[in-house]
PDB file of C-alpha atoms in Angstrom:
ATOM      1  CA  MET A  26       1.448 -25.961 -38.129  1.00 94.00           C
ATOM      2  CA  ASP A  27       3.627 -26.198 -41.336  1.00 94.00           C
ATOM      3  CA  VAL A  28       5.999 -23.241 -41.669  1.00 96.00           C
ATOM      4  CA  THR A  29       6.247 -21.970 -45.116  1.00 94.00           C
ATOM      5  CA  SER A  30       8.683 -19.058 -44.529  1.00 95.00           C
ATOM      6  CA  LEU A  31      12.304 -20.163 -45.483  1.00 96.00           C
ATOM      7  CA  GLY A  32      13.691 -17.662 -42.765  1.00 96.00           C
ATOM      8  CA  PHE A  33      11.772 -19.305 -40.069  1.00 97.00           C
ATOM      9  CA  ARG A  34      12.062 -22.739 -41.353  1.00 96.00           C
ATOM     10  CA  THR A  35      15.816 -22.384 -41.246  1.00 97.00           C
ATOM     11  CA  ASP A  36      15.688 -20.766 -37.789  1.00 96.00           C
ATOM     12  CA  LEU A  37      13.646 -23.425 -36.337  1.00 97.00           C
ATOM     13  CA  ALA A  38      15.808 -26.212 -37.867  1.00 96.00           C
ATOM     14  CA  LEU A  39      18.983 -24.467 -36.144  1.00 94.00           C
ATOM     15  CA  LEU A  40      17.253 -23.922 -32.600  1.00 94.00           C
ATOM     16  CA  THR A  41      15.895 -27.503 -32.527  1.00 95.00           C
ATOM     17  CA  ALA A  42      19.510 -28.863 -33.451  1.00 93.00           C
ATOM     18  CA  SER A  43      21.051 -27.132 -30.786  1.00 91.00           C
ATOM     19  CA  GLY A  44      18.648 -27.854 -28.014  1.00 91.00           C
ATOM     20  CA  SER A  45      15.492 -25.631 -28.184  1.00 95.00           C
ATOM     21  CA  THR A  46      11.999 -27.168 -28.243  1.00 97.00           C
ATOM     22  CA  VAL A  47       9.221 -26.191 -30.489  1.00 97.00           C
ATOM     23  CA  GLU A  48       5.449 -26.917 -29.227  1.00 97.00           C
ATOM     24  CA  ASP A  49       2.594 -26.997 -31.795  1.00 97.00           C
ATOM     25  CA  ARG A  50      -0.377 -25.205 -30.738  1.00 94.00           C
ATOM     26  CA  GLY A  51      -2.129 -25.603 -34.047  1.00 93.00           C
ATOM     27  CA  THR A  52      -2.332 -21.890 -34.839  1.00 93.00           C
ATOM     28  CA  HIS A  53       0.808 -21.143 -33.598  1.00 96.00           C
ATOM     29  CA  LEU A  54       4.329 -22.801 -32.599  1.00 97.00           C
ATOM     30  CA  VAL A  55       5.940 -21.960 -29.000  1.00 98.00           C
ATOM     31  CA  VAL A  56       9.514 -21.809 -29.239  1.00 98.00           C
ATOM     32  CA  ARG A  57      11.802 -22.354 -26.073  1.00 97.00           C
ATOM     33  CA  THR A  58      15.378 -22.211 -25.356  1.00 94.00           C
ATOM     34  CA  PRO A  59      15.668 -23.195 -21.451  1.00 93.00           C
ATOM     35  CA  ALA A  60      19.388 -22.971 -21.505  1.00 89.00           C
ATOM     36  CA  ASN A  61      19.371 -19.155 -22.686  1.00 89.00           C
ATOM     37  CA  PRO A  62      15.976 -17.688 -21.530  1.00 91.00           C
ATOM     38  CA  THR A  63      17.068 -14.103 -22.516  1.00 87.00           C
ATOM     39  CA  TYR A  64      17.644 -15.039 -26.109  1.00 90.00           C
ATOM     40  CA  TYR A  65      14.693 -13.081 -27.600  1.00 92.00           C
ATOM     41  CA  TRP A  66      14.697 -15.217 -30.944  1.00 94.00           C
ATOM     42  CA  GLY A  67      15.140 -18.466 -29.134  1.00 94.00           C
ATOM     43  CA  ASN A  68      12.025 -17.899 -26.933  1.00 97.00           C
ATOM     44  CA  PHE A  69       9.089 -16.706 -29.159  1.00 97.00           C
ATOM     45  CA  ILE A  70       5.944 -17.584 -30.799  1.00 98.00           C
ATOM     46  CA  LEU A  71       5.276 -18.026 -34.294  1.00 98.00           C
ATOM     47  CA  LEU A  72       1.873 -17.409 -35.586  1.00 97.00           C
ATOM     48  CA  ALA A  73       0.446 -19.199 -38.848  1.00 96.00           C
ATOM     49  CA  GLU A  74      -1.206 -15.830 -39.895  1.00 95.00           C
ATOM     50  CA  PRO A  75      -1.800 -12.519 -38.362  1.00 94.00           C
ATOM     51  CA  PRO A  76      -4.478 -12.205 -35.819  1.00 93.00           C
ATOM     52  CA  VAL A  77      -8.089 -11.033 -36.628  1.00 90.00           C
ATOM     53  CA  PRO A  78      -8.448  -7.418 -36.193  1.00 86.00           C
ATOM     54  CA  GLY A  79      -8.459  -6.535 -32.626  1.00 88.00           C
ATOM     55  CA  GLY A  80      -6.616  -9.462 -31.650  1.00 92.00           C
ATOM     56  CA  GLU A  81      -3.304  -8.066 -31.415  1.00 92.00           C
ATOM     57  CA  ARG A  82      -3.139  -7.614 -27.619  1.00 91.00           C
ATOM     58  CA  GLU A  83      -4.660 -11.062 -27.072  1.00 93.00           C
ATOM     59  CA  VAL A  84      -1.280 -12.223 -29.123  1.00 94.00           C
ATOM     60  CA  VAL A  85       0.961 -10.250 -26.645  1.00 93.00           C
ATOM     61  CA  GLY A  86      -1.012 -11.775 -23.700  1.00 94.00           C
ATOM     62  CA  ALA A  87      -0.531 -15.210 -25.092  1.00 95.00           C
ATOM     63  CA  PHE A  88       3.220 -14.630 -25.122  1.00 96.00           C
ATOM     64  CA  ARG A  89       3.072 -13.526 -21.629  1.00 95.00           C
ATOM     65  CA  THR A  90       1.248 -16.588 -20.580  1.00 96.00           C
ATOM     66  CA  GLU A  91       3.581 -18.928 -22.247  1.00 96.00           C
ATOM     67  CA  PHE A  92       6.764 -17.025 -20.932  1.00 96.00           C
ATOM     68  CA  PRO A  93       5.779 -15.365 -17.774  1.00 95.00           C
ATOM     69  CA  GLU A  94       9.387 -14.770 -16.554  1.00 93.00           C
ATOM     70  CA  ALA A  95      10.489 -13.159 -19.847  1.00 93.00           C
ATOM     71  CA  GLY A  96      11.381  -9.553 -19.908  1.00 91.00           C
ATOM     72  CA  HIS A  97      10.931  -9.354 -23.652  1.00 93.00           C
ATOM     73  CA  VAL A  98       8.234 -10.307 -26.245  1.00 96.00           C
ATOM     74  CA  SER A  99       8.956 -11.666 -29.630  1.00 97.00           C
ATOM     75  CA  ILE A 100       6.470 -12.805 -32.005  1.00 97.00           C
ATOM     76  CA  GLY A 101       6.881 -13.951 -35.573  1.00 97.00           C
ATOM     77  CA  ILE A 102       4.313 -14.364 -38.201  1.00 97.00           C
ATOM     78  CA  ASP A 103       4.617 -17.035 -40.967  1.00 97.00           C
ATOM     79  CA  THR A 104       3.398 -14.517 -43.515  1.00 94.00           C
ATOM     80  CA  PRO A 105       5.120 -11.709 -45.255  1.00 90.00           C
ATOM     81  CA  GLU A 106       2.614  -9.055 -45.166  1.00 89.00           C
ATOM     82  CA  LEU A 107       0.794  -7.245 -42.074  1.00 91.00           C
ATOM     83  CA  ALA A 108      -2.307  -5.000 -42.877  1.00 92.00           C
ATOM     84  CA  PRO A 109      -1.620  -1.324 -41.995  1.00 93.00           C
ATOM     85  CA  GLU A 110      -4.507  -1.521 -39.267  1.00 93.00           C
ATOM     86  CA  SER A 111      -2.757  -4.717 -37.816  1.00 92.00           C
ATOM     87  CA  ARG A 112       0.597  -3.141 -37.640  1.00 93.00           C
ATOM     88  CA  ALA A 113      -0.699  -0.113 -35.967  1.00 94.00           C
ATOM     89  CA  ALA A 114      -2.393  -2.063 -33.251  1.00 93.00           C
ATOM     90  CA  PHE A 115       0.729  -4.010 -32.619  1.00 93.00           C
ATOM     91  CA  GLU A 116       2.679  -0.838 -32.310  1.00 94.00           C
ATOM     92  CA  ALA A 117      -0.047   0.694 -30.027  1.00 92.00           C
ATOM     93  CA  ALA A 118       0.645  -2.617 -27.879  1.00 90.00           C
ATOM     94  CA  GLY A 119       4.263  -1.532 -27.456  1.00 92.00           C
ATOM     95  CA  LEU A 120       5.891  -3.822 -30.246  1.00 94.00           C
ATOM     96  CA  VAL A 121       8.315  -2.761 -32.921  1.00 94.00           C
ATOM     97  CA  VAL A 122       7.294  -4.335 -36.502  1.00 94.00           C
ATOM     98  CA  ASP A 123      10.365  -5.445 -38.471  1.00 93.00           C
ATOM     99  CA  VAL A 124      10.068  -6.791 -41.692  1.00 92.00           C
ATOM    100  CA  ALA A 125      13.440  -8.257 -42.835  1.00 94.00           C
ATOM    101  CA  SER A 126      14.645  -9.484 -46.256  1.00 96.00           C
ATOM    102  CA  VAL A 127      15.651 -13.219 -46.577  1.00 97.00           C
ATOM    103  CA  LEU A 128      18.206 -13.357 -49.333  1.00 98.00           C
ATOM    104  CA  THR A 129      19.898 -16.544 -51.012  1.00 98.00           C
ATOM    105  CA  ALA A 130      22.729 -17.458 -53.138  1.00 98.00           C
ATOM    106  CA  SER A 131      24.100 -20.405 -54.952  1.00 98.00           C
ATOM    107  CA  GLU A 132      27.789 -18.916 -55.292  1.00 97.00           C
ATOM    108  CA  LEU A 133      29.645 -16.006 -54.051  1.00 98.00           C
ATOM    109  CA  ARG A 134      31.470 -13.213 -55.463  1.00 97.00           C
ATOM    110  CA  PRO A 135      34.915 -12.815 -53.867  1.00 96.00           C
ATOM    111  CA  PRO A 136      35.317  -9.792 -51.516  1.00 96.00           C
ATOM    112  CA  ARG A 137      38.521  -7.404 -51.411  1.00 93.00           C
ATOM    113  CA  GLU A 138      41.528  -8.505 -49.570  1.00 93.00           C
ATOM    114  CA  VAL A 139      41.477  -7.284 -45.796  1.00 95.00           C
ATOM    115  CA  GLU A 140      43.858  -6.654 -43.217  1.00 92.00           C
ATOM    116  CA  GLY A 141      43.545  -9.530 -40.441  1.00 94.00           C
ATOM    117  CA  GLU A 142      43.404 -13.396 -40.073  1.00 97.00           C
ATOM    118  CA  VAL A 143      40.110 -14.853 -41.677  1.00 98.00           C
ATOM    119  CA  ARG A 144      39.515 -18.351 -40.081  1.00 98.00           C
ATOM    120  CA  ALA A 145      37.201 -20.526 -38.411  1.00 98.00           C
ATOM    121  CA  LEU A 146      36.738 -20.166 -34.636  1.00 98.00           C
ATOM    122  CA  GLU A 147      38.493 -22.929 -32.771  1.00 96.00           C
ATOM    123  CA  SER A 148      39.659 -22.529 -29.226  1.00 97.00           C
ATOM    124  CA  GLU A 149      37.703 -21.533 -26.415  1.00 97.00           C
ATOM    125  CA  ALA A 150      39.762 -18.077 -26.443  1.00 97.00           C
ATOM    126  CA  ASP A 151      38.358 -17.592 -29.950  1.00 98.00           C
ATOM    127  CA  TRP A 152      34.561 -18.115 -28.899  1.00 98.00           C
ATOM    128  CA  GLU A 153      35.174 -15.919 -25.645  1.00 97.00           C
ATOM    129  CA  SER A 154      36.692 -13.311 -27.973  1.00 97.00           C
ATOM    130  CA  ARG A 155      33.356 -13.606 -30.021  1.00 97.00           C
ATOM    131  CA  ALA A 156      31.152 -13.280 -26.860  1.00 96.00           C
ATOM    132  CA  GLN A 157      33.060 -10.147 -25.873  1.00 95.00           C
ATOM    133  CA  LEU A 158      32.638  -8.752 -29.519  1.00 96.00           C
ATOM    134  CA  SER A 159      28.866  -9.250 -29.037  1.00 93.00           C
ATOM    135  CA  VAL A 160      28.974  -7.028 -25.896  1.00 91.00           C
ATOM    136  CA  ALA A 161      30.872  -4.370 -27.807  1.00 91.00           C
ATOM    137  CA  ILE A 162      28.622  -3.997 -30.783  1.00 89.00           C
ATOM    138  CA  GLU A 163      25.731  -2.123 -28.897  1.00 74.00           C
ATOM    139  CA  GLU A 164      25.082  -0.592 -25.548  1.00 68.00           C
ATOM    140  CA  HIS A 165      23.301  -2.573 -22.905  1.00 65.00           C
ATOM    141  CA  ASP A 166      21.877  -1.655 -19.721  1.00 67.00           C
ATOM    142  CA  ASP A 167      23.344  -4.681 -18.126  1.00 78.00           C
ATOM    143  CA  PRO A 168      26.722  -5.870 -20.153  1.00 80.00           C
ATOM    144  CA  GLU A 169      27.140  -8.752 -17.650  1.00 86.00           C
ATOM    145  CA  SER A 170      23.702 -10.114 -18.576  1.00 85.00           C
ATOM    146  CA  HIS A 171      24.306  -9.690 -22.314  1.00 85.00           C
ATOM    147  CA  LEU A 172      27.759 -11.522 -21.831  1.00 91.00           C
ATOM    148  CA  ARG A 173      25.877 -14.361 -20.057  1.00 90.00           C
ATOM    149  CA  PHE A 174      23.613 -14.483 -23.181  1.00 89.00           C
ATOM    150  CA  ALA A 175      26.410 -14.348 -25.644  1.00 92.00           C
ATOM    151  CA  ARG A 176      28.129 -17.204 -23.953  1.00 94.00           C
ATOM    152  CA  GLY A 177      24.939 -19.229 -23.960  1.00 91.00           C
ATOM    153  CA  ARG A 178      24.544 -18.707 -27.587  1.00 92.00           C
ATOM    154  CA  ASN A 179      28.158 -19.738 -28.186  1.00 95.00           C
ATOM    155  CA  VAL A 180      27.332 -23.082 -26.634  1.00 94.00           C
ATOM    156  CA  GLN A 181      24.490 -23.616 -28.830  1.00 92.00           C
ATOM    157  CA  GLU A 182      26.584 -22.950 -31.744  1.00 95.00           C
ATOM    158  CA  GLN A 183      29.376 -24.994 -30.595  1.00 96.00           C
ATOM    159  CA  SER A 184      27.185 -28.079 -30.360  1.00 94.00           C
ATOM    160  CA  LEU A 185      26.320 -27.422 -34.095  1.00 95.00           C
ATOM    161  CA  VAL A 186      29.846 -27.336 -34.992  1.00 97.00           C
ATOM    162  CA  ALA A 187      30.709 -30.475 -32.789  1.00 96.00           C
ATOM    163  CA  ALA A 188      27.875 -32.161 -34.886  1.00 95.00           C
ATOM    164  CA  GLY A 189      29.461 -31.237 -38.341  1.00 96.00           C
ATOM    165  CA  ARG A 190      26.934 -28.981 -39.283  1.00 96.00           C
ATOM    166  CA  GLY A 191      28.880 -25.780 -39.947  1.00 97.00           C
ATOM    167  CA  ALA A 192      31.385 -23.327 -38.375  1.00 98.00           C
ATOM    168  CA  ARG A 193      31.767 -19.727 -37.230  1.00 98.00           C
ATOM    169  CA  PHE A 194      34.225 -17.666 -39.023  1.00 98.00           C
ATOM    170  CA  GLY A 195      36.026 -14.700 -37.900  1.00 97.00           C
ATOM    171  CA  VAL A 196      38.452 -11.890 -38.939  1.00 98.00           C
ATOM    172  CA  LEU A 197      41.090 -11.677 -36.144  1.00 97.00           C
ATOM    173  CA  VAL A 198      43.281  -8.511 -35.521  1.00 96.00           C
ATOM    174  CA  ASP A 199      45.917  -8.886 -32.945  1.00 95.00           C
ATOM    175  CA  GLY A 200      44.428 -12.241 -31.803  1.00 94.00           C
ATOM    176  CA  GLU A 201      40.939 -10.818 -31.209  1.00 97.00           C
ATOM    177  CA  VAL A 202      37.821 -11.427 -33.232  1.00 98.00           C
ATOM    178  CA  VAL A 203      36.559  -7.917 -34.745  1.00 97.00           C
ATOM    179  CA  SER A 204      34.182  -9.655 -37.176  1.00 98.00           C
ATOM    180  CA  THR A 205      32.478 -12.850 -37.380  1.00 98.00           C
ATOM    181  CA  ALA A 206      29.640 -14.859 -39.359  1.00 98.00           C
ATOM    182  CA  ALA A 207      28.470 -18.445 -38.842  1.00 98.00           C
ATOM    183  CA  VAL A 208      26.737 -20.957 -41.137  1.00 98.00           C
ATOM    184  CA  PHE A 209      24.905 -24.060 -40.454  1.00 98.00           C
ATOM    185  CA  THR A 210      23.165 -26.635 -42.587  1.00 97.00           C
ATOM    186  CA  THR A 211      19.473 -26.699 -41.858  1.00 96.00           C
ATOM    187  CA  GLU A 212      18.126 -29.261 -44.460  1.00 92.00           C
ATOM    188  CA  ASP A 213      19.508 -30.920 -47.684  1.00 94.00           C
ATOM    189  CA  GLY A 214      21.318 -28.614 -49.733  1.00 97.00           C
ATOM    190  CA  VAL A 215      20.402 -25.576 -47.715  1.00 97.00           C
ATOM    191  CA  ALA A 216      22.710 -23.690 -45.168  1.00 98.00           C
ATOM    192  CA  ARG A 217      21.658 -20.601 -43.003  1.00 98.00           C
ATOM    193  CA  PHE A 218      23.855 -17.836 -41.825  1.00 98.00           C
ATOM    194  CA  GLN A 219      23.775 -16.759 -38.200  1.00 95.00           C
ATOM    195  CA  SER A 220      24.615 -13.514 -36.354  1.00 93.00           C
ATOM    196  CA  VAL A 221      27.187 -11.472 -38.806  1.00 96.00           C
ATOM    197  CA  GLU A 222      29.012  -8.978 -36.072  1.00 96.00           C
ATOM    198  CA  THR A 223      31.609  -6.478 -36.801  1.00 96.00           C
ATOM    199  CA  HIS A 224      33.227  -4.353 -34.007  1.00 96.00           C
ATOM    200  CA  PRO A 225      32.125  -0.429 -34.232  1.00 94.00           C
ATOM    201  CA  ASP A 226      35.899   0.436 -34.501  1.00 94.00           C
ATOM    202  CA  HIS A 227      36.590  -1.972 -37.462  1.00 94.00           C
ATOM    203  CA  ARG A 228      33.551  -1.178 -39.547  1.00 93.00           C
ATOM    204  CA  ARG A 229      33.627  -0.272 -43.313  1.00 92.00           C
ATOM    205  CA  LYS A 230      36.782  -1.986 -43.901  1.00 95.00           C
ATOM    206  CA  GLY A 231      35.256  -4.908 -45.737  1.00 96.00           C
ATOM    207  CA  LEU A 232      35.792  -7.477 -42.920  1.00 97.00           C
ATOM    208  CA  ALA A 233      32.007  -8.588 -42.544  1.00 97.00           C
ATOM    209  CA  ALA A 234      32.094  -9.152 -46.299  1.00 98.00           C
ATOM    210  CA  ALA A 235      35.503 -11.515 -45.794  1.00 98.00           C
ATOM    211  CA  ALA A 236      33.925 -13.191 -42.919  1.00 98.00           C
ATOM    212  CA  VAL A 237      30.591 -13.979 -44.761  1.00 98.00           C
ATOM    213  CA  HIS A 238      32.396 -15.095 -47.856  1.00 98.00           C
ATOM    214  CA  ALA A 239      34.758 -17.596 -45.895  1.00 98.00           C
ATOM    215  CA  ALA A 240      31.611 -19.262 -44.247  1.00 98.00           C
ATOM    216  CA  GLY A 241      29.730 -19.333 -47.392  1.00 98.00           C
ATOM    217  CA  ARG A 242      32.697 -21.095 -49.146  1.00 98.00           C
ATOM    218  CA  HIS A 243      33.070 -23.322 -46.319  1.00 98.00           C
ATOM    219  CA  ALA A 244      29.227 -24.378 -46.717  1.00 98.00           C
ATOM    220  CA  LEU A 245      29.400 -24.648 -50.588  1.00 98.00           C
ATOM    221  CA  GLU A 246      32.703 -26.702 -50.383  1.00 97.00           C
ATOM    222  CA  HIS A 247      32.486 -28.856 -47.234  1.00 97.00           C
ATOM    223  CA  LEU A 248      28.898 -29.239 -46.157  1.00 97.00           C
ATOM    224  CA  SER A 249      27.329 -29.834 -49.597  1.00 97.00           C
ATOM    225  CA  ALA A 250      25.073 -26.568 -49.641  1.00 98.00           C
ATOM    226  CA  ARG A 251      23.561 -25.546 -52.877  1.00 98.00           C
ATOM    227  CA  THR A 252      21.507 -22.713 -51.347  1.00 98.00           C
ATOM    228  CA  LEU A 253      22.826 -20.232 -48.910  1.00 98.00           C
ATOM    229  CA  VAL A 254      20.220 -18.262 -46.800  1.00 98.00           C
ATOM    230  CA  ILE A 255      20.798 -15.131 -45.075  1.00 98.00           C
ATOM    231  CA  VAL A 256      18.559 -12.548 -43.384  1.00 97.00           C
ATOM    232  CA  ALA A 257      18.975  -8.671 -43.207  1.00 96.00           C
ATOM    233  CA  ASP A 258      17.061  -5.422 -42.576  1.00 91.00           C
ATOM    234  CA  ASP A 259      16.251  -3.475 -45.401  1.00 88.00           C
ATOM    235  CA  ASP A 260      17.532  -0.208 -43.797  1.00 84.00           C
ATOM    236  CA  GLY A 261      20.890  -1.558 -42.587  1.00 83.00           C
ATOM    237  CA  GLU A 262      24.319  -1.182 -44.414  1.00 87.00           C
ATOM    238  CA  ALA A 263      24.556  -5.167 -44.194  1.00 93.00           C
ATOM    239  CA  ILE A 264      22.105  -6.008 -46.896  1.00 96.00           C
ATOM    240  CA  GLY A 265      24.251  -3.809 -49.319  1.00 96.00           C
ATOM    241  CA  VAL A 266      27.280  -6.192 -48.216  1.00 96.00           C
ATOM    242  CA  TYR A 267      25.269  -9.438 -48.915  1.00 98.00           C
ATOM    243  CA  ARG A 268      24.156  -8.073 -52.392  1.00 97.00           C
ATOM    244  CA  ARG A 269      27.654  -7.360 -53.711  1.00 97.00           C
ATOM    245  CA  LEU A 270      28.617 -10.908 -52.574  1.00 98.00           C
ATOM    246  CA  GLY A 271      25.918 -12.124 -54.760  1.00 98.00           C
ATOM    247  CA  PHE A 272      22.746 -12.522 -52.372  1.00 98.00           C
ATOM    248  CA  ALA A 273      19.452 -11.629 -54.019  1.00 97.00           C
ATOM    249  CA  GLY A 274      16.220 -11.279 -52.311  1.00 96.00           C
ATOM    250  CA  THR A 275      13.919 -14.155 -52.063  1.00 96.00           C
ATOM    251  CA  GLU A 276      11.265 -13.323 -49.535  1.00 96.00           C
ATOM    252  CA  ARG A 277      10.066 -11.335 -46.460  1.00 95.00           C
ATOM    253  CA  GLN A 278      10.301 -12.231 -42.891  1.00 96.00           C
ATOM    254  CA  LEU A 279       7.821 -10.725 -40.460  1.00 96.00           C
ATOM    255  CA  MET A 280       9.013 -10.037 -36.908  1.00 96.00           C
ATOM    256  CA  LEU A 281       7.593  -8.169 -34.001  1.00 96.00           C
ATOM    257  CA  GLU A 282       9.550  -7.385 -30.696  1.00 95.00           C
ATOM    258  CA  MET A 283       9.516  -5.526 -27.334  1.00 92.00           C
ATOM    259  CA  ARG A 284      12.722  -5.257 -25.613  1.00 83.00           C
ATOM    260  CA  GLY A 285      12.688  -5.787 -21.771  1.00 69.00           C
TER     261      GLY A 285
END
């Protein structure tokens, strides 16, 4: 199966580079991250196209067959559109349908000055602070489980850093990471952002823009990137931040999810 979506293609490149596996079933891919089984978008299936009408529940069943121990369902579709009747059928099966924007930039506009130290994460204390930030940005029924997930994700990203494929930048206040963004190369001239996060107590201060800009400049100046790729929900505040930095919409990315 040839993946045409820039969003999914860059996702898969980073996942496989950090230890995930991809199994080609012809009509779909099965993506597994055994080291972090609760990572929704590290353990998912990617369909080449939407199922035939009435096949939506079969797709959910296929996920359950591939991931019998999973407490979630994550299904991507390598097309930007979903017919209204298919969307309704997936929603009836219990999934939330999210169509995100894939944005790109070849250069970035500078953000405003911020209070805090903007730099790449380096020490284990830096990375642990980032894991704690991940827990703080939203409520969880089981914070300890989410912390294990966040630490596992750190391990994957640190392997990419060690391989020279990029870095995670943070804005640190009093030694703690309060906003962060990572960027890694995926193919020749292309670098993809990962997990832009800001602590609720530090939002609307320009910190996310500073972290994204620092990471982006690193990719352009040190990783030979010519195209920067970032994904954002249409109805969130983040997309406005990215557009002000110089990102523009390129395509749509279709994702369906049922949380455990």
